[in-house]
C-alpha positions as CSV (number, residue, x, y, z in Angstrom):
1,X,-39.1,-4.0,-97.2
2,X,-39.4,-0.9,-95.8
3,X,-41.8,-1.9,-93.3
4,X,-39.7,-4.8,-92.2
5,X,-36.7,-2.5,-92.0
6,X,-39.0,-0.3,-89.6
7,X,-40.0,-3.0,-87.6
8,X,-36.2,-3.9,-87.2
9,X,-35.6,-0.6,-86.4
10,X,-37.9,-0.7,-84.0
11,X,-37.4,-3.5,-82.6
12,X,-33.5,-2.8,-82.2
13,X,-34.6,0.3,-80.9
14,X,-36.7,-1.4,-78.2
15,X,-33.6,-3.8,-77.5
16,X,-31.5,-0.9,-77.0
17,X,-33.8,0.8,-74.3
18,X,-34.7,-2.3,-73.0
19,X,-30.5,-3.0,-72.8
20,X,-30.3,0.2,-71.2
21,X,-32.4,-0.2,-68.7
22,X,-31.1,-3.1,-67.6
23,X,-28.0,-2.0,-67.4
24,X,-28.9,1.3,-65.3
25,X,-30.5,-1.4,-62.9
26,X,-27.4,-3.5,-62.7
27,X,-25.6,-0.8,-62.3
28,X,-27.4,1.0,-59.6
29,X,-27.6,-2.5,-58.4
30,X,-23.8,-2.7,-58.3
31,X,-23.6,0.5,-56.4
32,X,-26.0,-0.2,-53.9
33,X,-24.2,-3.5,-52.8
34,X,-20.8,-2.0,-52.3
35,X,-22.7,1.3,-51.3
36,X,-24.1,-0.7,-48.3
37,X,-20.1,-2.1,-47.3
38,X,-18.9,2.1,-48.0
39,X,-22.1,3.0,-45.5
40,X,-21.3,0.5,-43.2
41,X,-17.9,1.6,-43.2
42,X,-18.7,4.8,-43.8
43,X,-21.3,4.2,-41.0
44,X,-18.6,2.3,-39.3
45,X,-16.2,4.9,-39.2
46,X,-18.7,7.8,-38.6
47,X,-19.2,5.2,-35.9
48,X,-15.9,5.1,-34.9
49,X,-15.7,7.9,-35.2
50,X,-19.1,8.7,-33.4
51,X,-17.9,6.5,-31.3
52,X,-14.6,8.0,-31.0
53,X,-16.6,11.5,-30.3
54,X,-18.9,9.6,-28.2
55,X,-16.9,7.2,-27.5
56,X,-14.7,9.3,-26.9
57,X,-17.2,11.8,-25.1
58,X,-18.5,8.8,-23.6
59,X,-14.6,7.8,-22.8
60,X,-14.4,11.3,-21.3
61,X,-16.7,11.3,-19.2
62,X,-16.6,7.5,-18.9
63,X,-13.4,7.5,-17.9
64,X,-13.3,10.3,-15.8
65,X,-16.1,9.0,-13.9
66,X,-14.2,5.5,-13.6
67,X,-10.8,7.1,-13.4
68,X,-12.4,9.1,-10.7
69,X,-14.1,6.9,-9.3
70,X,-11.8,4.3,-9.7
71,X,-9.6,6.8,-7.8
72,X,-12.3,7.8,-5.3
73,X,-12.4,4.4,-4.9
74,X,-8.7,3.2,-4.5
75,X,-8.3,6.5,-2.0
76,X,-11.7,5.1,0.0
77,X,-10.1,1.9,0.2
78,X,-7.1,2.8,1.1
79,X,-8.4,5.2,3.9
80,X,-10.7,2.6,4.8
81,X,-8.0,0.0,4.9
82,X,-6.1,2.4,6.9
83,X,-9.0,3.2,9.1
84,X,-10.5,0.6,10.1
85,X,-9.3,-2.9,8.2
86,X,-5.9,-2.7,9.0
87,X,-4.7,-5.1,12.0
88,X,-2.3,-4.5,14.9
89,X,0.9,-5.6,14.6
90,X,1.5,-9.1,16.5
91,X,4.5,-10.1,18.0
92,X,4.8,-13.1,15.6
93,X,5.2,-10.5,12.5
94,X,7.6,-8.4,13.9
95,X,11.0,-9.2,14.0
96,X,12.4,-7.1,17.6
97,X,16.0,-5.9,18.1
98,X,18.4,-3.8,20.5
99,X,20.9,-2.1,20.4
100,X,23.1,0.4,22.2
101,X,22.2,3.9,21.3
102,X,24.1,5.7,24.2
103,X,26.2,9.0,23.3
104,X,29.1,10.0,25.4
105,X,28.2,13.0,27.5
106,X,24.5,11.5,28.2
107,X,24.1,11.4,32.1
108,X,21.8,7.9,31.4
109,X,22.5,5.4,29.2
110,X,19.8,4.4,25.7
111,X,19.2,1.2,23.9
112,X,17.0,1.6,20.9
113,X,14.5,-1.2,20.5
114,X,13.8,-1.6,16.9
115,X,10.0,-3.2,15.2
116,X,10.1,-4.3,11.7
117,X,7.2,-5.7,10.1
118,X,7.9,-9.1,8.0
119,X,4.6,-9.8,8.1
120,X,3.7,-9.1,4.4
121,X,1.0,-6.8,5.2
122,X,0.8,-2.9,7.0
123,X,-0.2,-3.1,10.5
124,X,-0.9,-0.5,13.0
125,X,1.3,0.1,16.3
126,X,0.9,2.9,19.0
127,X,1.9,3.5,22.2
128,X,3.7,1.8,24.7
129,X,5.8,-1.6,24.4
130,X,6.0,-3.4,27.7
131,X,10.2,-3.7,28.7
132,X,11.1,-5.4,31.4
133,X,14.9,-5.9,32.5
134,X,16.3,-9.5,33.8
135,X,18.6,-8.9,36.1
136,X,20.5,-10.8,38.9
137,X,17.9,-9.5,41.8
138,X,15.0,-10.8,39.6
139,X,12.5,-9.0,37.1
140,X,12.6,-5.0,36.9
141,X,9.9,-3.8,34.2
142,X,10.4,0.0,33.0
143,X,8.3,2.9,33.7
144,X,6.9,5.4,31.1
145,X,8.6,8.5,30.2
146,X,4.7,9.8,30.3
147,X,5.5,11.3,26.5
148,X,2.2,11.4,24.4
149,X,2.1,7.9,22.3
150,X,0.6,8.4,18.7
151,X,-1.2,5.6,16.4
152,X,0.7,5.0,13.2
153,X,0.9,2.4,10.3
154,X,3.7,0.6,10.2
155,X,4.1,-0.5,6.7
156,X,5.5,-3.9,5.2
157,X,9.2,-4.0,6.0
158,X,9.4,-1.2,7.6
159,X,10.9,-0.1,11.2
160,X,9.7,1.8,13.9
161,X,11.8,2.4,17.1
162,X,11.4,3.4,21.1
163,X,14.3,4.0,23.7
164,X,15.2,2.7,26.8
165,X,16.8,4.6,29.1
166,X,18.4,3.6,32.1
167,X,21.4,5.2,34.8
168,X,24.8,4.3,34.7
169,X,26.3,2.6,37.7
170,X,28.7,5.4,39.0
171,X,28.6,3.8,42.7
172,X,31.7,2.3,42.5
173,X,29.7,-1.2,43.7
174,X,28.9,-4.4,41.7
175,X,25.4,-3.1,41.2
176,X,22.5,-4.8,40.0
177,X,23.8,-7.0,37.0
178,X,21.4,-7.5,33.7
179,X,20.9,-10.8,32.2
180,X,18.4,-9.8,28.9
181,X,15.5,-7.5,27.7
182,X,12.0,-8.9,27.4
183,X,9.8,-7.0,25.1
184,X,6.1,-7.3,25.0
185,X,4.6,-5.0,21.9
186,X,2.1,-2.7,22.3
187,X,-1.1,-4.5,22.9
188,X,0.3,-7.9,23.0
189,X,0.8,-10.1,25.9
190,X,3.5,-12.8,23.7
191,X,7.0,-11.2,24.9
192,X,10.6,-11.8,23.1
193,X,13.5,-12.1,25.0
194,X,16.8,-10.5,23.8
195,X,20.5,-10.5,24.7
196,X,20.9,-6.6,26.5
197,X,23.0,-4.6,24.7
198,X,23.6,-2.0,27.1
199,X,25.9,-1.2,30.1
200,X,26.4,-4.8,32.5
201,X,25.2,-3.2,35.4
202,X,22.4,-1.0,37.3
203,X,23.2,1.2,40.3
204,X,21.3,-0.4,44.0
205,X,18.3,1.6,44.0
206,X,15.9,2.1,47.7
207,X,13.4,0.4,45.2
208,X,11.4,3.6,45.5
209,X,11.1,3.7,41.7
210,X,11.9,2.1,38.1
211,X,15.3,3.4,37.4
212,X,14.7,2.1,34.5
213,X,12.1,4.3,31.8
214,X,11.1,3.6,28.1
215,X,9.6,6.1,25.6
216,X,6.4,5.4,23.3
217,X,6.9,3.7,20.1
218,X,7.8,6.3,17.4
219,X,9.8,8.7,19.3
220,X,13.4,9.7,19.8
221,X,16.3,7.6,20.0
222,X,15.8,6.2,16.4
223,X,18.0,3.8,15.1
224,X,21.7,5.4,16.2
C-alpha cells in the first residue's frame, strides 16, 4: 500500500509539474500573442510617434522644403508668368472708354481714356495707345507728350488710364468740329471707335502741328 500510495504521489506529483508547465507555456503563449498587437501598437505608436518625430522631423523639413519650395516655386511661377508668359493685352479683351476729365482753370482741355481688362487673364500694356480724332476736315491722330512710357501688368478687371489733351477753341470761329475718338492700344493695329466726350470743337490750326497730344498709358489724368 504504501508503495502504491508513493507511486500516486508521484505520479500526481508529476501531473502537477507537468500541469504547470503547461500552463507557464500557455501562458507565456497568451502573452506573446497580445504582446505582438501591444508591440505593434506599441511599435505603432513609437511609430507614430517616430513617425511623428520623424515624421514630424521628416514633416519639418519635408514640409519646409515643399512649403518652400512649393513657395519658391509659386514665386518662380508667378515671376516667370510675369516675365515672360504673360500676353499683351488685345483690343478684343479690353473694354475702352472716354470721358471728360477737364478742370476749370486748365488752359487745354483732357479726356481720360480708360483700359479694363475682361479678358479673364493678366496681360501686359506699355506705352503709347494710338488716338486719332474724327473731325469735320477729316482724320487728325495725336502727337506724344514724349513722357517716359513704363511696362506694367494690367491685372483681370482692372483699369489703367492715359489723357488726351487738346486746346480749346477761344477763336471766336466754328473751328474744326469732332465727330469720335479712335483708339488703337498699345501694340495693336484693331482700333475702337467712340463717341468724343470732350469740347465740340478744335481751334483752325496752320497744320504746322498736332494740336492735339496724348500721354503714355499709366500716367496722369486717371479716372476724374
Amino acid at each position: 500500500m504504501r508503495v502504491h500510495k508513493l507511486t500516486f504521489a508521484a505520479l500526481a506529483v508529476a501531473a502537477g509539474l507537468s500541469l504547470t508547465a503547461c500552463q507557464n507555456d500557455n501562458a507565456g503563449t497568451g502573452q506573446s500573442d497580445p504582446s505582438s498587437p501591444s508591440s505593434v501598437s506599441s511599435s505603432g505608436g513609437g511609430s507614430d510617434s517616430g513617425s511623428s518625430d520623424q515624421g514630424g522631423a521628416k514633416n519639418s523639413a519635408g514640409t519646409s522644403s515643399t512649403t518652400n519650395s512649393g513657395g519658391t516655386g509659386t514665386a518662380a511661377g508667378t515671376g516667370s508668368n510675369a516675365n515672360a508668359k504673360v500676353g499683351k493685352c488685345r483690343t478684343d479683351e479690353l473694354e475702352i472708354t472716354a470721358k471728360d476729365n477737364t478742370i476749370d482753370g486748365d488752359p487745354d482741355g483732357t479726356v481720360v481714356v480708360t483700359l479694363t481688362n475682361h479678358s479673364g487673364r493678366d496681360c501686359t500694356v506699355s506705352g503709347y495707345a494710338g488716338v486719332d480724332l474724327k473731325t469735320s476736315a477729316g482724320s487728325l491722330s495725336a502727337k506724344r507728350t514724349g513722357q517716359q512710357a513704363s511696362s506694367a501688368i494690367l491685372k483681370n478687371g482692372k483699369s489703367t488710364y492715359f489723357p488726351v489733351n487738346y486746346p480749346f477753341n477761344k477763336s471766336g470761329g466754328s473751328g474744326v468740329r469732332i465727330t469720335g475718338l479712335v483708339v488703337t492700344p498699345p501694340d495693336e493695329t484693331k482700333s475702337v471707335t467712340l463717341n468724343w466726350p470732350g469740347a465740340a470743337t478744335l481751334p483752325v490750326t496752320d497744320g504746322s502741328g498736332s494740336p492735339v497730344k496724348v500721354g503714355p498709358v499709366g500716367s496722369a489724368g486717371q479716372g476724374g
